[in-house]
Amino acid sequence: MATSSSMSGFPEWLPEMELIQQKLIETVRHQYQLHGFAPLQTRSIELISDLLSKGEDADKEIYALRRISEEPGNDSESLGLHYDLTIPFARFVSQNRGKLTFPFRRYQIQQAWRGERPQLGRYREFIQADADVIGMNTLPVRYDGDLIRILRDTLVAMALPPIKVMVNNRKILEGFYRGLGIEDITSTLRTVDKLNKIGADGVRKVLSERGLSEQQVDGALAIAQIECDADGLEQVRSLGVSHELLAVGLDELETVLRAAPSVGNVEVVGAMHIARGFDYYTGTVVEGILADHPQLGSICSGGRYDNLASDAKVKLPGVGVSIGITRIMGYAEHLGLFSPTRRTPAVACILVDNEDTRADSDAIADRLRARGIPCLVSDKARAYGKQIKAANNLGIRYVWFPSSGEVKDIVTGEQAPADADTWQPAAETGSWKD
Amino acid sequence: MATSSSMSGFPEWLPEMELIQQKLIETVRHQYQLHGFAPLQTRSIELISDLLSKGEDADKEIYALRRISEEPGNDSESLGLHYDLTIPFARFVSQNRGKLTFPFRRYQIQQAWRGERPQLGRYREFIQADADVIGMNTLPVRYDGDLIRILRDTLVAMALPPIKVMVNNRKILEGFYRGLGIEDITSTLRTVDKLNKIGADGVRKVLSERGLSEQQVDGALAIAQIECDADGLEQVRSLGVSHELLAVGLDELETVLRAAPSVGNVEVVGAMHIARGFDYYTGTVVEGILADHPQLGSICSGGRYDNLASDAKVKLPGVGVSIGITRIMGYAEHLGLFSPTRRTPAVACILVDNEDTRADSDAIADRLRARGIPCLVSDKARAYGKQIKAANNLGIRYVWFPSSGEVKDIVTGEQAPADADTWQPAAETGSWKD
C-alpha cells in the first residue's frame, strides 16, 4: 500500500504514512521530555568488538562497514552499524561519565540496523525510540517503576489500539530455576521466553531434551503460565519453590507493578514467561504487544542492565524502555488500522487567480505562515475547480480565494470571509489515524 | 568541549549541546512544514552503483556494507550508505512517481555518511536538513526562487550569526565559458568554484596550466569576481560575452534574486564564482556561509537538478536546499558561539521531603506534565540545599517545595506559593544559545 518495496527490509513510507510516523515520534519525544529525559544521538557506528560482546546471536545480524576506496583488512573493517540503541548509550555513558550528571536520563530516537531475513514486523533498518536512566554506583528499583510508568504513559499518549505491557524480573526466573535445581539458566530462559510462539508442549519438549527432570519442567511451565497484578504475585510464592534470588525478584516486580498500574487502553501485567533475548538484562524485563493481536511480535521492550555500562572502576547500572516505531507502523499498515488522507502538512491552499497576481496569493500565505499555519499556494493558475481538486488530492481541508478574501472548508462546504491575520483552521482531531 | 571524541569524524554531543541541536532541527522542521513540505525518510542504504553514477569523487567517500556472517562477494556487497539526501530522494521519487502528487515537496532531516578525512566542519557522519521540490515534466524557475526564499526564512528563524547566501546559475558560467570558446566546462567550473580557497592567482595558474588562453582566463576570473543583487547582473552583461545559455542563466538568476531579497541577518547575493561540486546541478546553485567567517566552509547549499530523477520515460526536474546541521554545530562550538547551561528539558524540579512522601512530589510532577510542563522529581530526599544544587547543576530554573507548596526561581531568587494546576514558568528567551 504505502511502502516503496524497492529493497526488502528497508521500508520507506509515502508522505501520508510518514506524516503519521512523525506524529508518533513527536508524541514519544514530548512524553520523554515531560519526564526530564535529555535528547541524545549517538553515532550509528560502533566497534564490531563492542557489538559482538553483548547480545544473543548478534554476530549474524551486524552490518560491517568498509570505505570502498580502501583495501580489505584495514582498520575500519572493524566498524559496524549498531543494532540497538542500548549498547551505544551504555558505551557513551561509560566514555563520558566525568561530564554527565547522574542519574543520567536520556531519550534517543534513531535508526538501527540488523541484517535479518525481512518479514512482517522485522526490518533491516528501523527506528526505535528509547528512554533510559543510568545511575552512578547504584540505581534503586524505584527507577524500574518510573520507566515502566513512562512507557505506559507514552503508549497511552500514542493513542494506539489496546496494548498489553508484560513485566517480569529475571531474578524471579533465575531464582525459581535455581530453587528447582536447574543449572542451565540461560537456555531455559530462552526456551520459556518462546512460550507464546511454540506453546506449552513445545517448551516441555525442548526442556526435556535438554535433560531437565519432569518435576523441573513442570515447575518451569507452571511459573511461566502465571499472569497477574502485584497482589497476584502470591501465586508464584505458592508454587513452593524458595530461593533468595526469587524473593528479591518478587519484591522488585511488586514495586514496579505498583508503580505502574493499568491505565486506559494500556494494561500492565506481571507475566512470568517474559525473559527477553538480550544477555545484558539482569532484573526487570518488559515487553508490550497489541493486545488484540498476540500473534504479532512485541512493539516495545526493555529492562534493567546492571553491568552493561559498568567497567572495572565503577558500576553504572541502568534501566530503559524502547518503542519500536517502524514495527508499529508496519503492524498498523498490515492490520489496516488507519486510512490517512493528508499528504502534506499544509492545512490551507491559497488559490491563484492568474499568474500575474500570484504575488497576492504568496502574501496571504506569508501572513498565515507568520502565525504558524502551514499552507501552500496553488501550483497553477487554472480554473478554481481544478485548483480545489488539486488541493483536495493532497488532503488539504481549506482553500482560500484571494480576490474575494473568502475561505472554503472542503469538509463542511462552508465558505466565509476571512482575514489572513486572524483566521484559524478547525482544531485537529488529534487522532493518529488521519 | 562538549563532544565525545572517541571516534574521529563521528561527533556525539553532550546533552547541553544536543538540546541546542534539537532546537535547531525543530526550527528547520517547522519552517519547512509551514511551506507545505511533507516529511520523508529514505532508507540509509542505496545501491553503490546508484551512488557512484552521480557525484564528483564520490567513490572514495562511500561506506560499503556487508553482513558479517556473510561471505564477501555476496549481493549485499553492492550496498552502501548514502552520502547526501538528494540522490536518495530522486531515486525515491522516480520509483514512486505513480503514487505521488506533483510538484512533490518533501523535507528530509537525516544522517549521511562520507569516509572523508575528518577535520573542522567535515564529518564522517552528519545530519542534513533538506527541502526539495520535484516536478513532473516541467518545473518553472519560480520554484528555484521559492526554495531560496524558504532557505532564507529558515536561516532567519534559526537565529544564527550573520549569514551570506550566495546564489548563481550554472547556465551563466557555462554560457559565459562557451562564449569565450572554453571547451572543458566541468574542470573550469570546479577550478573557479575554489576561488575563495586558492585565490585569483591560484585559479589563474590552474586554468593556464589547463591550456586556457590569457583572454579566456581573464574572462573567467572577471565574471567569477562579480557579486551583486538582481540589478547588478548588468555587470555580467557588460563583460561583452554573449551566448544563448548565458542569457537564459541571467534571466533565471534574476528571477531567483528578486524572489528572495536579503532579510535581517541573512544577506542574499548573486555570486558568480559559485559552482558547487556535484555534477548533477544544471541551473541554480546556492551556498551559504557564516558572513563573519568566510574562511570556514558552507553551512548550507543546494541547486537545480533537471535530470537526476528523470528516466527514459519521464522528466522529473527538481530543485532543493540543504542545511548542514552537524556542520553548524561544529562551527558554533569551534567559534564559541554559545555557552549552554541547560542539560535537561525539565524546567522545574520537585523536591522530596523524605522518601516516605515521594509520592506527593510525584503527584505534583504529574499535574505539571499533564499541562505540558517538563519536570523532574529529586533523585534523593537530601537536605533542600543539596537538592537545589543538584537541580541547578542540570540548569533547572525552578524548584518546588512540596510541603509549603511554594516555587523558587533560582535565577531571580523569588519564592512564591504556586498551584500545580495553574503555575507557568517564565517564557523561554527563544535564543538557541542557552
Short mmCIF file of N, CA and C in Angstrom, two decimals, chain A residues 3-4 6-7 10 12-15 18-19 22 26 29 33-45 48 52 59-60 62-69 77 79 81 91-92 95-96 99-101 103-105 110-111 113 115 124-125 127 142-143 149 343-346 355 358 366 369 372-376 379 394, chain B residues 3-4 6-7 10 12-15 18-19 22 26 29 33-45 48 52 59-60 62-69 77 79 81 91-92 95-96 99-101 103-105 110-111 113 115 124-125 127 142-143 149 343-346 355 358 366 369 372-376 379 394:
data_model
loop_
_atom_site.label_atom_id
_atom_site.label_comp_id
_atom_site.label_asym_id
_atom_site.label_seq_id
_atom_site.Cartn_x
_atom_site.Cartn_y
_atom_site.Cartn_z
N THR A 3 4.10 1.58 1.09
CA THR A 3 5.55 1.44 1.17
C THR A 3 6.13 1.35 -0.22
N SER A 4 7.37 1.76 -0.30
CA SER A 4 8.13 1.53 -1.51
C SER A 4 8.92 0.26 -1.27
N SER A 6 11.17 -1.30 -2.86
CA SER A 6 12.28 -1.49 -3.79
C SER A 6 13.42 -2.28 -3.17
N MET A 7 13.53 -2.31 -1.84
CA MET A 7 14.60 -3.07 -1.21
C MET A 7 14.03 -3.71 0.04
N PHE A 10 13.90 -2.65 4.05
CA PHE A 10 14.22 -1.23 4.24
C PHE A 10 12.99 -0.39 3.89
N GLU A 12 10.20 2.38 3.31
CA GLU A 12 10.13 3.83 3.06
C GLU A 12 8.66 4.18 2.95
N TRP A 13 8.20 5.12 3.74
CA TRP A 13 6.79 5.45 3.77
C TRP A 13 6.49 6.61 2.83
N LEU A 14 5.35 6.49 2.18
CA LEU A 14 4.86 7.62 1.38
C LEU A 14 4.43 8.73 2.35
N PRO A 15 4.30 9.96 1.82
CA PRO A 15 4.04 11.11 2.71
C PRO A 15 2.87 10.91 3.66
N GLU A 18 4.21 8.77 6.35
CA GLU A 18 5.32 9.41 7.07
C GLU A 18 4.79 10.50 8.00
N LEU A 19 3.72 11.18 7.58
CA LEU A 19 3.10 12.17 8.47
C LEU A 19 2.63 11.52 9.76
N GLN A 22 5.72 10.62 11.84
CA GLN A 22 6.28 11.80 12.51
C GLN A 22 5.44 12.19 13.72
N GLU A 26 6.83 12.44 17.42
CA GLU A 26 6.70 13.67 18.19
C GLU A 26 6.01 13.42 19.53
N ARG A 29 8.59 11.75 21.77
CA ARG A 29 9.58 12.73 22.18
C ARG A 29 9.02 13.65 23.27
N GLN A 33 10.37 13.98 27.09
CA GLN A 33 10.86 15.28 27.58
C GLN A 33 10.08 15.73 28.82
N LEU A 34 8.78 15.49 28.84
CA LEU A 34 7.98 15.84 30.01
C LEU A 34 8.56 15.22 31.27
N HIS A 35 9.18 14.06 31.13
CA HIS A 35 9.75 13.37 32.28
C HIS A 35 11.22 13.72 32.50
N GLY A 36 11.69 14.77 31.80
CA GLY A 36 13.03 15.27 32.05
C GLY A 36 14.15 14.45 31.43
N PHE A 37 13.83 13.67 30.40
CA PHE A 37 14.87 12.93 29.71
C PHE A 37 15.50 13.82 28.65
N ALA A 38 16.82 13.88 28.63
CA ALA A 38 17.54 14.73 27.69
C ALA A 38 17.74 14.00 26.37
N PRO A 39 17.71 14.74 25.26
CA PRO A 39 17.94 14.10 23.96
C PRO A 39 19.38 13.64 23.81
N LEU A 40 19.56 12.57 23.07
CA LEU A 40 20.92 12.12 22.73
C LEU A 40 20.86 11.47 21.35
N GLN A 41 21.89 11.73 20.56
CA GLN A 41 22.10 10.98 19.32
C GLN A 41 23.49 10.39 19.42
N THR A 42 23.60 9.09 19.39
CA THR A 42 24.93 8.51 19.30
C THR A 42 25.25 8.25 17.84
N ARG A 43 26.54 8.12 17.55
CA ARG A 43 26.93 7.74 16.19
C ARG A 43 26.29 6.41 15.82
N SER A 44 26.06 6.20 14.54
CA SER A 44 25.44 4.95 14.07
C SER A 44 26.43 3.80 14.08
N ILE A 45 27.69 4.16 14.22
CA ILE A 45 28.77 3.18 14.03
C ILE A 45 29.46 2.85 15.35
N ILE A 48 32.92 -3.27 16.06
CA ILE A 48 32.22 -4.57 16.00
C ILE A 48 32.51 -5.38 17.25
N LEU A 52 29.68 -7.23 19.38
CA LEU A 52 29.66 -8.69 19.47
C LEU A 52 29.63 -9.19 20.90
N ASP A 59 26.00 -11.59 16.20
CA ASP A 59 27.03 -11.59 15.17
C ASP A 59 26.47 -11.81 13.77
N LYS A 60 25.36 -12.53 13.70
CA LYS A 60 24.80 -12.80 12.37
C LYS A 60 24.12 -11.58 11.77
N ILE A 62 24.91 -8.17 12.23
CA ILE A 62 25.61 -6.89 12.15
C ILE A 62 26.01 -6.58 10.72
N TYR A 63 25.81 -5.31 10.33
CA TYR A 63 26.35 -4.83 9.07
C TYR A 63 27.73 -4.22 9.33
N ALA A 64 28.75 -4.80 8.71
CA ALA A 64 30.09 -4.24 8.81
C ALA A 64 30.28 -3.18 7.73
N LEU A 65 31.17 -2.24 7.99
CA LEU A 65 31.40 -1.12 7.08
C LEU A 65 32.82 -1.15 6.52
N ARG A 66 32.95 -0.65 5.29
CA ARG A 66 34.28 -0.52 4.70
C ARG A 66 34.20 0.63 3.70
N ARG A 67 35.19 1.51 3.71
CA ARG A 67 35.22 2.54 2.66
C ARG A 67 35.59 1.87 1.36
N ILE A 68 34.86 2.16 0.29
CA ILE A 68 35.08 1.36 -0.92
C ILE A 68 36.41 1.66 -1.59
N SER A 69 37.05 2.77 -1.21
CA SER A 69 38.35 3.07 -1.80
C SER A 69 39.48 2.39 -1.03
N GLU A 77 37.59 -1.97 8.87
CA GLU A 77 36.90 -3.26 8.80
C GLU A 77 36.24 -3.60 10.13
N LEU A 79 34.48 -1.76 12.00
CA LEU A 79 33.33 -0.92 12.33
C LEU A 79 32.03 -1.56 11.83
N LEU A 81 27.39 -1.11 11.97
CA LEU A 81 26.22 -0.30 12.35
C LEU A 81 25.60 -0.88 13.62
N ARG A 91 27.85 2.60 26.09
CA ARG A 91 29.22 2.97 25.71
C ARG A 91 29.43 4.48 25.87
N PHE A 92 28.45 5.27 25.44
CA PHE A 92 28.55 6.73 25.55
C PHE A 92 28.67 7.17 27.02
N GLN A 95 32.06 6.27 28.46
CA GLN A 95 33.12 7.14 27.96
C GLN A 95 33.05 8.56 28.50
N ASN A 96 31.84 9.03 28.81
CA ASN A 96 31.66 10.44 29.18
C ASN A 96 31.24 10.61 30.63
N LYS A 99 31.59 13.84 32.50
CA LYS A 99 30.91 15.04 32.01
C LYS A 99 29.41 15.00 32.20
N LEU A 100 28.90 13.92 32.75
CA LEU A 100 27.45 13.75 32.89
C LEU A 100 27.04 13.87 34.35
N THR A 101 25.77 14.23 34.56
CA THR A 101 25.20 14.28 35.90
C THR A 101 24.35 13.03 36.11
N PRO A 103 21.76 10.48 38.51
CA PRO A 103 21.36 9.55 37.46
C PRO A 103 21.16 10.30 36.14
N PHE A 104 21.66 9.73 35.05
CA PHE A 104 21.59 10.37 33.74
C PHE A 104 20.41 9.80 32.96
N ARG A 105 19.48 10.70 32.62
CA ARG A 105 18.29 10.28 31.85
C ARG A 105 18.44 10.77 30.42
N GLN A 110 16.24 6.98 16.97
CA GLN A 110 17.23 6.81 15.91
C GLN A 110 17.02 5.49 15.19
N GLN A 111 17.65 5.38 14.02
CA GLN A 111 17.61 4.10 13.32
C GLN A 111 18.56 3.09 13.95
N TRP A 113 20.09 -1.10 12.71
CA TRP A 113 20.20 -1.97 11.55
C TRP A 113 20.50 -3.39 11.97
N GLY A 115 20.87 -7.31 9.93
CA GLY A 115 20.82 -8.00 8.64
C GLY A 115 19.96 -9.24 8.65
N ARG A 124 15.38 -4.52 8.28
CA ARG A 124 16.84 -4.41 8.30
C ARG A 124 17.27 -3.02 8.73
N GLU A 125 16.38 -2.05 8.54
CA GLU A 125 16.59 -0.70 9.06
C GLU A 125 15.29 -0.28 9.73
N ILE A 127 13.40 2.35 13.09
CA ILE A 127 13.53 3.45 14.04
C ILE A 127 13.06 2.97 15.40
N ARG A 142 13.18 1.63 42.28
CA ARG A 142 12.19 2.68 42.02
C ARG A 142 12.25 3.16 40.57
N TYR A 143 13.47 3.23 40.02
CA TYR A 143 13.64 3.71 38.64
C TYR A 143 13.04 2.73 37.63
N ARG A 149 6.31 3.17 34.08
CA ARG A 149 5.23 4.15 34.10
C ARG A 149 5.34 5.11 32.91
N ARG A 343 -1.60 14.38 2.75
CA ARG A 343 -0.32 14.06 2.14
C ARG A 343 0.63 15.25 2.23
N THR A 344 0.28 16.22 3.04
CA THR A 344 1.08 17.43 3.22
C THR A 344 0.78 17.99 4.61
N PRO A 345 1.73 18.69 5.21
CA PRO A 345 1.42 19.36 6.47
C PRO A 345 0.54 20.59 6.26
N ALA A 346 0.41 21.05 5.03
CA ALA A 346 -0.38 22.27 4.76
C ALA A 346 -1.85 22.03 5.10
N GLU A 355 -1.44 34.08 -13.18
CA GLU A 355 -0.01 34.12 -12.80
C GLU A 355 0.46 35.53 -12.48
N ARG A 358 -0.04 36.18 -8.73
CA ARG A 358 0.48 35.15 -7.82
C ARG A 358 1.06 35.78 -6.55
N ASP A 366 2.19 34.08 3.30
CA ASP A 366 3.22 34.55 4.25
C ASP A 366 2.59 35.00 5.57
N ARG A 369 1.69 31.87 7.49
CA ARG A 369 2.90 31.20 8.00
C ARG A 369 3.49 31.96 9.17
N GLY A 372 2.20 30.64 12.14
CA GLY A 372 2.41 29.22 12.39
C GLY A 372 1.43 28.30 11.69
N ILE A 373 0.73 28.81 10.67
CA ILE A 373 -0.23 27.96 9.95
C ILE A 373 0.39 27.48 8.64
N PRO A 374 0.65 26.17 8.51
CA PRO A 374 1.26 25.65 7.28
C PRO A 374 0.31 25.78 6.09
N CYS A 375 0.82 26.26 4.99
CA CYS A 375 -0.05 26.40 3.81
C CYS A 375 0.75 26.32 2.53
N LEU A 376 0.02 26.16 1.44
CA LEU A 376 0.60 26.12 0.10
C LEU A 376 -0.10 27.15 -0.77
N ASP A 379 -0.14 25.54 -7.44
CA ASP A 379 0.99 25.46 -8.35
C ASP A 379 0.66 26.03 -9.72
N LEU A 394 -4.31 16.45 -2.10
CA LEU A 394 -3.26 16.45 -1.07
C LEU A 394 -3.86 16.32 0.33
N THR B 3 32.04 17.51 22.97
CA THR B 3 31.94 16.33 22.13
C THR B 3 32.65 15.16 22.78
N SER B 4 32.18 13.99 22.44
CA SER B 4 32.88 12.79 22.82
C SER B 4 33.77 12.43 21.64
N SER B 6 35.64 9.98 20.90
CA SER B 6 36.12 8.61 20.93
C SER B 6 36.35 8.05 19.53
N MET B 7 35.72 8.62 18.52
CA MET B 7 35.93 8.13 17.16
C MET B 7 35.93 9.33 16.24
N PHE B 10 33.04 11.22 13.93
CA PHE B 10 31.68 10.80 14.32
C PHE B 10 31.28 11.55 15.59
N GLU B 12 29.52 13.23 18.75
CA GLU B 12 28.40 12.94 19.66
C GLU B 12 28.35 14.10 20.64
N TRP B 13 27.20 14.71 20.75
CA TRP B 13 27.07 15.90 21.60
C TRP B 13 26.58 15.51 22.98
N LEU B 14 27.13 16.19 23.95
CA LEU B 14 26.62 16.04 25.31
C LEU B 14 25.24 16.69 25.39
N PRO B 15 24.46 16.36 26.42
CA PRO B 15 23.05 16.82 26.47
C PRO B 15 22.89 18.33 26.26
N GLU B 18 23.25 18.82 22.64
CA GLU B 18 22.20 18.12 21.89
C GLU B 18 20.87 18.85 22.01
N LEU B 19 20.61 19.47 23.17
CA LEU B 19 19.39 20.26 23.32
C LEU B 19 19.37 21.40 22.30
N GLN B 22 18.74 19.88 18.84
CA GLN B 22 17.33 19.55 18.66
C GLN B 22 16.49 20.80 18.41
N GLU B 26 14.27 21.36 15.16
CA GLU B 26 12.84 21.64 15.26
C GLU B 26 12.47 22.93 14.53
N ARG B 29 12.48 22.07 10.82
CA ARG B 29 11.30 21.25 10.51
C ARG B 29 10.04 22.12 10.46
N GLN B 33 7.70 22.76 7.19
CA GLN B 33 6.28 22.37 7.22
C GLN B 33 5.38 23.56 6.94
N LEU B 34 5.75 24.74 7.44
CA LEU B 34 4.94 25.93 7.17
C LEU B 34 4.77 26.13 5.66
N HIS B 35 5.78 25.72 4.90
CA HIS B 35 5.72 25.90 3.45
C HIS B 35 5.13 24.68 2.74
N GLY B 36 4.54 23.78 3.52
CA GLY B 36 3.81 22.67 2.92
C GLY B 36 4.69 21.53 2.42
N PHE B 37 5.91 21.44 2.93
CA PHE B 37 6.77 20.32 2.55
C PHE B 37 6.45 19.13 3.45
N ALA B 38 6.26 17.97 2.82
CA ALA B 38 5.89 16.75 3.56
C ALA B 38 7.16 16.06 4.06
N PRO B 39 7.08 15.44 5.24
CA PRO B 39 8.25 14.72 5.75
C PRO B 39 8.54 13.47 4.91
N LEU B 40 9.81 13.14 4.82
CA LEU B 40 10.21 11.88 4.18
C LEU B 40 11.45 11.37 4.88
N GLN B 41 11.51 10.05 5.06
CA GLN B 41 12.73 9.40 5.48
C GLN B 41 13.01 8.34 4.45
N THR B 42 14.15 8.44 3.77
CA THR B 42 14.53 7.34 2.89
C THR B 42 15.44 6.40 3.66
N ARG B 43 15.55 5.17 3.15
CA ARG B 43 16.50 4.24 3.76
C ARG B 43 17.91 4.82 3.70
N SER B 44 18.75 4.43 4.63
CA SER B 44 20.12 4.94 4.67
C SER B 44 20.99 4.27 3.61
N ILE B 45 20.46 3.20 3.05
CA ILE B 45 21.26 2.33 2.19
C ILE B 45 20.81 2.44 0.74
N ILE B 48 25.33 0.81 -4.46
CA ILE B 48 26.54 1.59 -4.70
C ILE B 48 26.58 2.09 -6.14
N LEU B 52 27.45 5.84 -7.17
CA LEU B 52 28.66 6.15 -7.93
C LEU B 52 28.40 6.94 -9.19
N ASP B 59 33.24 8.11 -5.15
CA ASP B 59 33.63 6.73 -4.91
C ASP B 59 34.58 6.58 -3.73
N LYS B 60 35.36 7.61 -3.47
CA LYS B 60 36.31 7.48 -2.37
C LYS B 60 35.63 7.60 -1.01
N ILE B 62 32.39 6.61 -0.11
CA ILE B 62 31.24 5.77 0.22
C ILE B 62 31.63 4.67 1.20
N TYR B 63 30.75 4.46 2.19
CA TYR B 63 30.90 3.31 3.07
C TYR B 63 30.08 2.15 2.51
N ALA B 64 30.77 1.07 2.17
CA ALA B 64 30.08 -0.13 1.70
C ALA B 64 29.70 -0.99 2.90
N LEU B 65 28.65 -1.79 2.72
CA LEU B 65 28.10 -2.61 3.81
C LEU B 65 28.23 -4.09 3.49
N ARG B 66 28.42 -4.86 4.53
CA ARG B 66 28.43 -6.31 4.37
C ARG B 66 27.95 -6.92 5.68
N ARG B 67 27.06 -7.91 5.62
CA ARG B 67 26.69 -8.61 6.85
C ARG B 67 27.87 -9.46 7.28
N ILE B 68 28.24 -9.40 8.56
CA ILE B 68 29.50 -10.04 8.93
C ILE B 68 29.42 -11.54 8.90
N SER B 69 28.21 -12.10 8.86
CA SER B 69 28.09 -13.55 8.78
C SER B 69 28.16 -14.04 7.34
N GLU B 77 27.20 -6.91 -0.96
CA GLU B 77 28.42 -6.15 -1.20
C GLU B 77 28.14 -4.88 -1.99
N LEU B 79 25.85 -2.75 -1.58
CA LEU B 79 25.10 -1.74 -0.84
C LEU B 79 26.05 -0.78 -0.14
N LEU B 81 26.14 3.21 2.28
CA LEU B 81 25.41 4.28 2.98
C LEU B 81 25.35 5.52 2.09
N ARG B 91 15.87 9.08 -6.30
CA ARG B 91 15.59 7.66 -6.52
C ARG B 91 14.19 7.31 -6.01
N PHE B 92 13.83 7.83 -4.83
CA PHE B 92 12.51 7.56 -4.25
C PHE B 92 11.40 8.09 -5.16
N GLN B 95 11.04 6.02 -8.31
CA GLN B 95 10.42 4.72 -8.05
C GLN B 95 8.94 4.81 -7.70
N ASN B 96 8.53 5.93 -7.12
CA ASN B 96 7.16 6.04 -6.62
C ASN B 96 6.33 7.07 -7.37
N LYS B 99 2.59 7.17 -7.31
CA LYS B 99 1.88 7.31 -6.03
C LYS B 99 2.00 8.70 -5.44
N LEU B 100 2.72 9.58 -6.11
CA LEU B 100 2.97 10.92 -5.57
C LEU B 100 2.19 11.97 -6.36
N THR B 101 1.93 13.09 -5.72
CA THR B 101 1.29 14.22 -6.38
C THR B 101 2.37 15.25 -6.72
N PRO B 103 3.68 19.08 -8.39
CA PRO B 103 5.04 19.05 -7.87
C PRO B 103 5.07 18.47 -6.47
N PHE B 104 6.05 17.59 -6.21
CA PHE B 104 6.16 16.91 -4.92
C PHE B 104 7.18 17.63 -4.05
N ARG B 105 6.69 18.14 -2.92
CA ARG B 105 7.56 18.84 -1.98
C ARG B 105 7.83 17.94 -0.77
N GLN B 110 18.04 13.92 8.16
CA GLN B 110 18.59 12.58 8.33
C GLN B 110 20.12 12.62 8.33
N GLN B 111 20.72 11.54 8.80
CA GLN B 111 22.17 11.44 8.70
C GLN B 111 22.61 11.09 7.28
N TRP B 113 26.63 9.84 5.36
CA TRP B 113 27.96 9.33 5.73
C TRP B 113 28.95 9.51 4.58
N GLY B 115 33.28 8.82 3.97
CA GLY B 115 34.51 8.35 4.59
C GLY B 115 35.68 9.30 4.41
N ARG B 124 32.37 12.29 9.24
CA ARG B 124 32.09 11.03 8.55
C ARG B 124 30.61 10.65 8.71
N GLU B 125 29.99 11.16 9.75
CA GLU B 125 28.54 11.02 9.94
C GLU B 125 28.00 12.38 10.31
N ILE B 127 24.31 15.23 10.10
CA ILE B 127 22.87 15.40 9.88
C ILE B 127 22.65 16.54 8.90
N ARG B 142 10.42 29.65 -11.13
CA ARG B 142 9.77 30.22 -9.96
C ARG B 142 10.07 29.39 -8.70
N TYR B 143 10.13 28.06 -8.88
CA TYR B 143 10.37 27.18 -7.73
C TYR B 143 11.79 27.36 -7.18
N ARG B 149 14.02 31.35 -1.08
CA ARG B 149 13.29 32.14 -0.08
C ARG B 149 13.03 31.31 1.18
N ARG B 343 20.89 21.17 30.82
CA ARG B 343 21.31 19.82 30.49
C ARG B 343 20.12 18.87 30.53
N THR B 344 18.93 19.40 30.59
CA THR B 344 17.71 18.60 30.65
C THR B 344 16.57 19.44 30.07
N PRO B 345 15.57 18.81 29.51
CA PRO B 345 14.39 19.57 29.08
C PRO B 345 13.54 20.03 30.27
N ALA B 346 13.79 19.48 31.45
CA ALA B 346 12.96 19.82 32.61
C ALA B 346 13.16 21.29 32.99
N GLU B 355 11.77 10.09 51.76
CA GLU B 355 11.38 9.05 50.80
C GLU B 355 9.95 8.56 51.02
N ARG B 358 7.61 10.72 48.88
CA ARG B 358 7.97 10.88 47.47
C ARG B 358 6.74 10.90 46.57
N ASP B 366 3.20 15.00 38.10
CA ASP B 366 2.21 14.51 37.14
C ASP B 366 1.24 15.61 36.72
N ARG B 369 3.10 17.83 34.28
CA ARG B 369 3.27 17.15 32.98
C ARG B 369 1.96 17.10 32.21
N GLY B 372 1.78 19.84 30.08
CA GLY B 372 2.86 20.01 29.10
C GLY B 372 4.12 20.66 29.65
N ILE B 373 4.27 20.68 30.96
CA ILE B 373 5.47 21.29 31.56
C ILE B 373 6.46 20.19 31.97
N PRO B 374 7.62 20.14 31.30
CA PRO B 374 8.60 19.09 31.61
C PRO B 374 9.20 19.31 33.00
N CYS B 375 9.27 18.26 33.79
CA CYS B 375 9.84 18.41 35.13
C CYS B 375 10.44 17.10 35.61
N LEU B 376 11.20 17.23 36.69
CA LEU B 376 11.83 16.09 37.34
C LEU B 376 11.44 16.09 38.81
N ASP B 379 16.14 13.16 42.85
CA ASP B 379 16.55 11.76 42.91
C ASP B 379 16.75 11.27 44.33
N LEU B 394 21.84 20.80 36.68
CA LEU B 394 21.20 20.41 35.42
C LEU B 394 20.68 21.62 34.65
#
